[in-house]
mmCIF file of C-alpha atoms in Angstrom:
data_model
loop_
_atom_site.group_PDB
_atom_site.id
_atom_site.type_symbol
_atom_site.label_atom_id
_atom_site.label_comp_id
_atom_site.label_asym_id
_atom_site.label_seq_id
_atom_site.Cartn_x
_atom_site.Cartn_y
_atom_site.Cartn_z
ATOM 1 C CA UNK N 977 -18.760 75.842 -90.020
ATOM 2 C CA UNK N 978 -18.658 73.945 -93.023
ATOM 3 C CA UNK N 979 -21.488 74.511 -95.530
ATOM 4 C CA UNK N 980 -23.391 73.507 -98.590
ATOM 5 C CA UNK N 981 -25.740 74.936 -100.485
ATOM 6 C CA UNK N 982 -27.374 73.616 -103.658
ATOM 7 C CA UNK N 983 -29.541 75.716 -106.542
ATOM 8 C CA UNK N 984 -31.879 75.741 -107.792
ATOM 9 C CA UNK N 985 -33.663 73.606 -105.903
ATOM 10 C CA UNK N 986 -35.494 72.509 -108.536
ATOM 11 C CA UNK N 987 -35.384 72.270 -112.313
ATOM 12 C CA UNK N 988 -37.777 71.774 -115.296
ATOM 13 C CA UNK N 989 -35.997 71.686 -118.676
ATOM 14 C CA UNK N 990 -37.352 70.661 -122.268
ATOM 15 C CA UNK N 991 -35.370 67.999 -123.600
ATOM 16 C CA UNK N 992 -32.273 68.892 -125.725
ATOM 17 C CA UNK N 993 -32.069 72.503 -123.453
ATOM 18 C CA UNK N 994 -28.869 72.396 -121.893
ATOM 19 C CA UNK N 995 -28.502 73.890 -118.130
ATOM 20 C CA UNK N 996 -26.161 73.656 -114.955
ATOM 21 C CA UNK N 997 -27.110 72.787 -111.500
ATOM 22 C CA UNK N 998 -24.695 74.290 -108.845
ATOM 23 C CA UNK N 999 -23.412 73.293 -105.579
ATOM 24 C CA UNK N 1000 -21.456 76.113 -103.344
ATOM 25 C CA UNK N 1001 -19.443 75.056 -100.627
ATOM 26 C CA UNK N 1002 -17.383 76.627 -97.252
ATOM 27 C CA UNK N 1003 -15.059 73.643 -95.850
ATOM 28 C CA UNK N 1004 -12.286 73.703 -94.026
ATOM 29 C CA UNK N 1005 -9.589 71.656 -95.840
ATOM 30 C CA UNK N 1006 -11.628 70.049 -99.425
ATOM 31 C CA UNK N 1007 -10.743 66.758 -99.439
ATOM 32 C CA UNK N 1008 -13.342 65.938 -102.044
ATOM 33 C CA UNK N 1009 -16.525 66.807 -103.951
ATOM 34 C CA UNK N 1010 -19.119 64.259 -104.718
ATOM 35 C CA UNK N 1011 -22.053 64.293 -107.125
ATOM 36 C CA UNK N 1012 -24.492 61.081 -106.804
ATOM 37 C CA UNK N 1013 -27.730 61.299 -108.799
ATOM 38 C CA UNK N 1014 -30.959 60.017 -106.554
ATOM 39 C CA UNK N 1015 -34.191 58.179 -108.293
ATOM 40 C CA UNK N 1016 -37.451 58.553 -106.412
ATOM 41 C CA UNK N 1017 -37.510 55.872 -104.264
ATOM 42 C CA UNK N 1018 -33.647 54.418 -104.844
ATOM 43 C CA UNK N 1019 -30.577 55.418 -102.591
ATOM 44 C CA UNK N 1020 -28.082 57.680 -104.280
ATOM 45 C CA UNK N 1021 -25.816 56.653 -107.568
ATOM 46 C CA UNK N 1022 -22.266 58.392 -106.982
ATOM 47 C CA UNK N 1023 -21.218 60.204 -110.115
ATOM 48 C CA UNK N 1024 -17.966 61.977 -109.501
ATOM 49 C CA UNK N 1025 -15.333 62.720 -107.164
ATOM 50 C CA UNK N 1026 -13.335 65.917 -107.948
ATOM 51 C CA UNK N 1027 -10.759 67.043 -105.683
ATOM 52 C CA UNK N 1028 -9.194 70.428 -107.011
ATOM 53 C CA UNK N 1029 -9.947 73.626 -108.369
ATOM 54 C CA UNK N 1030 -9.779 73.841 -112.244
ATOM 55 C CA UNK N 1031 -10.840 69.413 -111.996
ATOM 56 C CA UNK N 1032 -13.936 68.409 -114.380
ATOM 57 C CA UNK N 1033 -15.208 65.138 -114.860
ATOM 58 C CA UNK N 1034 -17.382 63.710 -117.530
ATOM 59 C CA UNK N 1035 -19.537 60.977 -118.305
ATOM 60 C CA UNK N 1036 -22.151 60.875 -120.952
ATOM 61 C CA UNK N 1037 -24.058 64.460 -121.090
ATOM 62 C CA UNK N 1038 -23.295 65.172 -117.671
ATOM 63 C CA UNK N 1039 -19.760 66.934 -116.703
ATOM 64 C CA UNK N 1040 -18.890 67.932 -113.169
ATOM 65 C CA UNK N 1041 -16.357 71.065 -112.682
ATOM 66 C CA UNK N 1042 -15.226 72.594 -109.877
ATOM 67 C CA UNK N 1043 -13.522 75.887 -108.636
ATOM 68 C CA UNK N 1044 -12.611 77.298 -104.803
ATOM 69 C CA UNK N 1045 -15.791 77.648 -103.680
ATOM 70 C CA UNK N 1046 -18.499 75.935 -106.158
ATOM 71 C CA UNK N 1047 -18.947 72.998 -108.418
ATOM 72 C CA UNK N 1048 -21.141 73.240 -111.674
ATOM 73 C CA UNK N 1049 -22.955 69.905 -112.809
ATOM 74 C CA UNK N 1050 -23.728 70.990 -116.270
ATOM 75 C CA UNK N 1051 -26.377 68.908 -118.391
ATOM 76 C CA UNK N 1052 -25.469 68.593 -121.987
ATOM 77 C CA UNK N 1053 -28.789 68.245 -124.330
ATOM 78 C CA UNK N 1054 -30.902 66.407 -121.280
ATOM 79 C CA UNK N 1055 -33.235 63.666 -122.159
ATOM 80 C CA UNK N 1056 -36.477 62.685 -119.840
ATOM 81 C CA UNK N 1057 -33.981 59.488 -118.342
ATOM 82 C CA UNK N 1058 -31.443 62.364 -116.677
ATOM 83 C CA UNK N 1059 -34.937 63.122 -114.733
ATOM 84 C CA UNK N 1060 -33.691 62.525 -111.153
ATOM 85 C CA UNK N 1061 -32.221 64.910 -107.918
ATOM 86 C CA UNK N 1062 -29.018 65.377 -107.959
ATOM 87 C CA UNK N 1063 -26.761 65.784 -105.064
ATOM 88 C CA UNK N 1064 -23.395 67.333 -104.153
ATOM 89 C CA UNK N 1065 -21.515 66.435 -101.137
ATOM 90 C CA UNK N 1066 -17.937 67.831 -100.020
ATOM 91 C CA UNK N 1067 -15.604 66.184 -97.422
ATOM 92 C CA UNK N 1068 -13.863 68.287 -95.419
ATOM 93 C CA UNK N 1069 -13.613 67.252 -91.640
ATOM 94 C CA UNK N 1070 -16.694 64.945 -91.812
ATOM 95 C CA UNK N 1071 -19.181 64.679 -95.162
ATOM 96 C CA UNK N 1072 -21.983 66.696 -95.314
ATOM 97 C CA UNK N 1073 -24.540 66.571 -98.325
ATOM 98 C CA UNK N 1074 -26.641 69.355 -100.493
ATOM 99 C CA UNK N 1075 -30.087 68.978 -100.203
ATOM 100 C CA UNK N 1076 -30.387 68.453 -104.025
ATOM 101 C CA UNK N 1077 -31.806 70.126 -106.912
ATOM 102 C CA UNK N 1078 -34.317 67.839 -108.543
ATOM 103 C CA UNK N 1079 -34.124 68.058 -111.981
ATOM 104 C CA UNK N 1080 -37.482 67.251 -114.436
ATOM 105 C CA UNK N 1081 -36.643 67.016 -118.486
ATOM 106 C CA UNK N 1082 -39.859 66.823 -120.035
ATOM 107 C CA UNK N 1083 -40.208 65.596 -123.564
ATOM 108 C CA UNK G 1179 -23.504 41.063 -107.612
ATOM 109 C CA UNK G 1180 -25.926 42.311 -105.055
ATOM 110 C CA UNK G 1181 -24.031 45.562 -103.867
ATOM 111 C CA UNK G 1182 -25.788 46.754 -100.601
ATOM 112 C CA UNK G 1183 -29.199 45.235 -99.746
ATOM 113 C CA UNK G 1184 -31.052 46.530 -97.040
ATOM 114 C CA UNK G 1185 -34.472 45.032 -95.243
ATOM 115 C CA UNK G 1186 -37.153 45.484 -94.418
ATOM 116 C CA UNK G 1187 -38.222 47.841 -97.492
ATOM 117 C CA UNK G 1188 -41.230 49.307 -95.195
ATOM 118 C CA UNK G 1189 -41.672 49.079 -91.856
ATOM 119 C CA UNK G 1190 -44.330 51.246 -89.554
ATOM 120 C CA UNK G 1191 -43.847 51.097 -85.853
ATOM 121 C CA UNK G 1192 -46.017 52.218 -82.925
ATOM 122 C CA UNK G 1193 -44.379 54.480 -80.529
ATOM 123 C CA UNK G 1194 -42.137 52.420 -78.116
ATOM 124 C CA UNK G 1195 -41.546 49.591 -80.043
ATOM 125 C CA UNK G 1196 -38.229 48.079 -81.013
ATOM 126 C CA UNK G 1197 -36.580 47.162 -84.273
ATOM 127 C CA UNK G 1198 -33.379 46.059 -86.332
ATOM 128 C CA UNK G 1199 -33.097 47.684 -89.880
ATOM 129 C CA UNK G 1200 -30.408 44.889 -91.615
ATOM 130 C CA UNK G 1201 -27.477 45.851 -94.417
ATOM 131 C CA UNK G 1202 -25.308 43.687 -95.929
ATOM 132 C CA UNK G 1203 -22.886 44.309 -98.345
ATOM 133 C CA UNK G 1204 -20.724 41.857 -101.141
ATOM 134 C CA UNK G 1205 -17.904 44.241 -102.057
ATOM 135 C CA UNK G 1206 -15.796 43.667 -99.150
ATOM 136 C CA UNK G 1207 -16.000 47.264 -98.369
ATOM 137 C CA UNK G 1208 -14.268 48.474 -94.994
ATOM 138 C CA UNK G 1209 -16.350 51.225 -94.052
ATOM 139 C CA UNK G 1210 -20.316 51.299 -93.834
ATOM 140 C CA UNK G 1211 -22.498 54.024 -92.656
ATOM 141 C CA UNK G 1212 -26.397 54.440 -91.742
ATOM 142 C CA UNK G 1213 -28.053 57.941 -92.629
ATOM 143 C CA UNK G 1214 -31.408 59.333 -92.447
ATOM 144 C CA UNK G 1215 -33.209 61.566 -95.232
ATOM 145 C CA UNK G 1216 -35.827 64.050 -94.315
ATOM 146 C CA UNK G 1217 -37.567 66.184 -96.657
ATOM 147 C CA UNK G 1218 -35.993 69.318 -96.565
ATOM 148 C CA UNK G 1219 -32.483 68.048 -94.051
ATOM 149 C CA UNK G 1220 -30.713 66.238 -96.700
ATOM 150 C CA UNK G 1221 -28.887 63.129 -96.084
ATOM 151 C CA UNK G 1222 -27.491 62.960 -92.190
ATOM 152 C CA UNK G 1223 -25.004 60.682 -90.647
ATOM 153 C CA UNK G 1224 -26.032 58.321 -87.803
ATOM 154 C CA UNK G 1225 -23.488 56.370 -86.642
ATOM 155 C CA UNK G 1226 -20.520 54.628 -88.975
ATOM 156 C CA UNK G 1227 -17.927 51.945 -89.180
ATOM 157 C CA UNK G 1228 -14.443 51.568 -90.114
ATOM 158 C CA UNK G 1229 -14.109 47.776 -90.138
ATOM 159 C CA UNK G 1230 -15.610 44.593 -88.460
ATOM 160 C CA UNK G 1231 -16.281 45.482 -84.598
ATOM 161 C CA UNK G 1232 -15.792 48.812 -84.580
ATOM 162 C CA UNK G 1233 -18.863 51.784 -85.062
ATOM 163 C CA UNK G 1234 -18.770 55.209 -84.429
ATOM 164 C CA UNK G 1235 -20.965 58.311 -83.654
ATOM 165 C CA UNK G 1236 -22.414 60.048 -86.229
ATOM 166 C CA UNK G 1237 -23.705 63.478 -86.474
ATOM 167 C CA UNK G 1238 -27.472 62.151 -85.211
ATOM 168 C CA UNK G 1239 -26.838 59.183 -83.242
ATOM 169 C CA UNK G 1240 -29.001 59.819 -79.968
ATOM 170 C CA UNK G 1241 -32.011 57.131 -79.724
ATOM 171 C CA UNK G 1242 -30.364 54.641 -82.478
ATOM 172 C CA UNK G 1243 -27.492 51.790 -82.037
ATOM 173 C CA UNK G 1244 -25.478 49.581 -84.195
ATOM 174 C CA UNK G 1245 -23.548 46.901 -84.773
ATOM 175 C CA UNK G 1246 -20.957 45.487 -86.656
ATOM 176 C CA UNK G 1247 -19.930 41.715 -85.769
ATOM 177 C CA UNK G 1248 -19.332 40.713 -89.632
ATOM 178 C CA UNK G 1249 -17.495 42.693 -91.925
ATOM 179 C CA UNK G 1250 -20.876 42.347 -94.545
ATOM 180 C CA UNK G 1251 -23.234 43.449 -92.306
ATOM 181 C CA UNK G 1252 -24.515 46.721 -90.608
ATOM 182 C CA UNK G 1253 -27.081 46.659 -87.914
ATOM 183 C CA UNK G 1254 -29.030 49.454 -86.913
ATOM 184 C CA UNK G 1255 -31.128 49.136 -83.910
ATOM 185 C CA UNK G 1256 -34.141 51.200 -82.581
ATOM 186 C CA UNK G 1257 -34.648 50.339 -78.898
ATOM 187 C CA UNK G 1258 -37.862 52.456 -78.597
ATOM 188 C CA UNK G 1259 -39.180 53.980 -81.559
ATOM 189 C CA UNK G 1260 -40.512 57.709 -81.746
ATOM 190 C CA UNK G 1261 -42.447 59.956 -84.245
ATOM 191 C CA UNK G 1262 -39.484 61.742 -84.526
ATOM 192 C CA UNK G 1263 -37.563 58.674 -86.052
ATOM 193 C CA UNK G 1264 -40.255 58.561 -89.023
ATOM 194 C CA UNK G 1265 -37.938 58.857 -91.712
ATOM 195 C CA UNK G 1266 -36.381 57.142 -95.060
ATOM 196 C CA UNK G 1267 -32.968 54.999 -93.721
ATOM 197 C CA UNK G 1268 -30.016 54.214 -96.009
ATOM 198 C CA UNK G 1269 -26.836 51.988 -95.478
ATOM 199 C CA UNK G 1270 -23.875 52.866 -97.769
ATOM 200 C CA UNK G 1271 -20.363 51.117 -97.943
ATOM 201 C CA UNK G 1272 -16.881 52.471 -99.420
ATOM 202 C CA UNK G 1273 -13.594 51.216 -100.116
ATOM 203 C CA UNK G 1274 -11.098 52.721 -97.963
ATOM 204 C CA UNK G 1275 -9.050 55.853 -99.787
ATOM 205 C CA UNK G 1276 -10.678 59.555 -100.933
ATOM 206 C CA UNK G 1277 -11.166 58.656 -104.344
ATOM 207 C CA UNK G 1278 -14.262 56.487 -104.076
ATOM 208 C CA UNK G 1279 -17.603 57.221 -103.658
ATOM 209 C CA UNK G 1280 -20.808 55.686 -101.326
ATOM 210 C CA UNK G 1281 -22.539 52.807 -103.150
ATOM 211 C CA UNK G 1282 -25.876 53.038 -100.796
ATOM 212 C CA UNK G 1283 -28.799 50.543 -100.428
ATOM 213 C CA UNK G 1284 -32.230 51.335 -101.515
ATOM 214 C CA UNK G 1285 -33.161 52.476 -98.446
ATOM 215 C CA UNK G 1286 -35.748 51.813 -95.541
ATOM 216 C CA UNK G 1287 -38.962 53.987 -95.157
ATOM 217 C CA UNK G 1288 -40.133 53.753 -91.533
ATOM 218 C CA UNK G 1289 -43.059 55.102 -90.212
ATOM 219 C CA UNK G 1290 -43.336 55.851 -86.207
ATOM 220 C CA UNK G 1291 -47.114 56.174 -85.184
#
């Protein structure tokens, strides 16, 4: 059965301290990993896609990577706006999303 | 350039009643999808389409239907609302093709008394 499992669930970082939120995965067939970052309140803001092992994506101090069976979101120097949950989903046979890890940078 | 709106914002219905949560989208995206968010079950599919007239089953669909009769619009309908349905609802849309991701409404918090 195809699985995902997010950690920590969540996260309280001091601005400028650097982390990594992961995402592990069992599908059947990846035909894509997804991070979308959530707001209290808002729907989900899609991130990335990444689609092979040994893929990374970047976009301002956040950069996706990804390997066979997990995907790193690593958080470069955070600041209190990167506050937010972020979540992975994988398509394999059908999508199914992480639960999130919500992530609190406090100044 | 609106993306996806969805309304009503809030809603709480009494147990039994009916009601139509509305999306529309302006990207001219094929595919649309309703999912529900529960603390703790993550983001689950309802029921999806793959063009104008056409929905599918989701991975929760029982008690919900929907509808599809414009290309920019998603209807989901609750015929007889129950606690259980007491939830946060969100429409997405996507482009057709792997590489792009959900662009997803603000969502619809409905409470089932």
């Amino acid at each position: 059965e195809d699985q995902v499992t997010q950690s920590p669930e969540a996260l309280r970082l001091q601005e400028g301290e650097s982390s990594s939120l992961n995402c592990s995965y069992t599908v059947s067939g990846l035909r894509g990993l997804f991070w979308y970052r959530q707001d209290p309140g808002k729907g989900p803001e899609f991130l990335f896609t990444l689609y092979s092992a040994g893929e990374e994506k970047e976009k301002e101090r956040l950069k996706a990577t990804l390997t066979k069976k997990e995907s790193f979101l690593h958080i470069t120097a955070p600041k209190p706006e990167d506050s937010a949950t972020y979540l992975c989903a994988v398509q394999g046979g059908k999508l199914i999303f992480g639960q999130g890890t919500e992530l609190s940078v406090k100044p | 350039n609106a993306g996806v709106t969805q309304t009503p914002k809030f809603r709480v219905l009494k147990t039994g009643q009916s009601m139509t949560l509305l999306c529309a989208q302006d990207m001219n995206h094929e595919y649309m999808y309703w999912y529900r968010q529960d603390p703790g079950m993550g983001l689950r599919l309802i029921h999806y389409s793959v063009g104008e007239g056409t929905t599918a089953k989701g991975e929760v669909p029982d008690g919900y239907n929907v509808s599809r009769l414009k290309k920019q619009n998603f209807l989901l309908g609750l015929e007889s609302a129950a606690p259980s349905q007491t939830s946060v609802y969100f429409c997405a849309s996507s482009y057709v093709g792997r590489s792009y991701g959900y662009t997803f409404g603000s969502g619809t918090r409905l409470t089932v008394v």
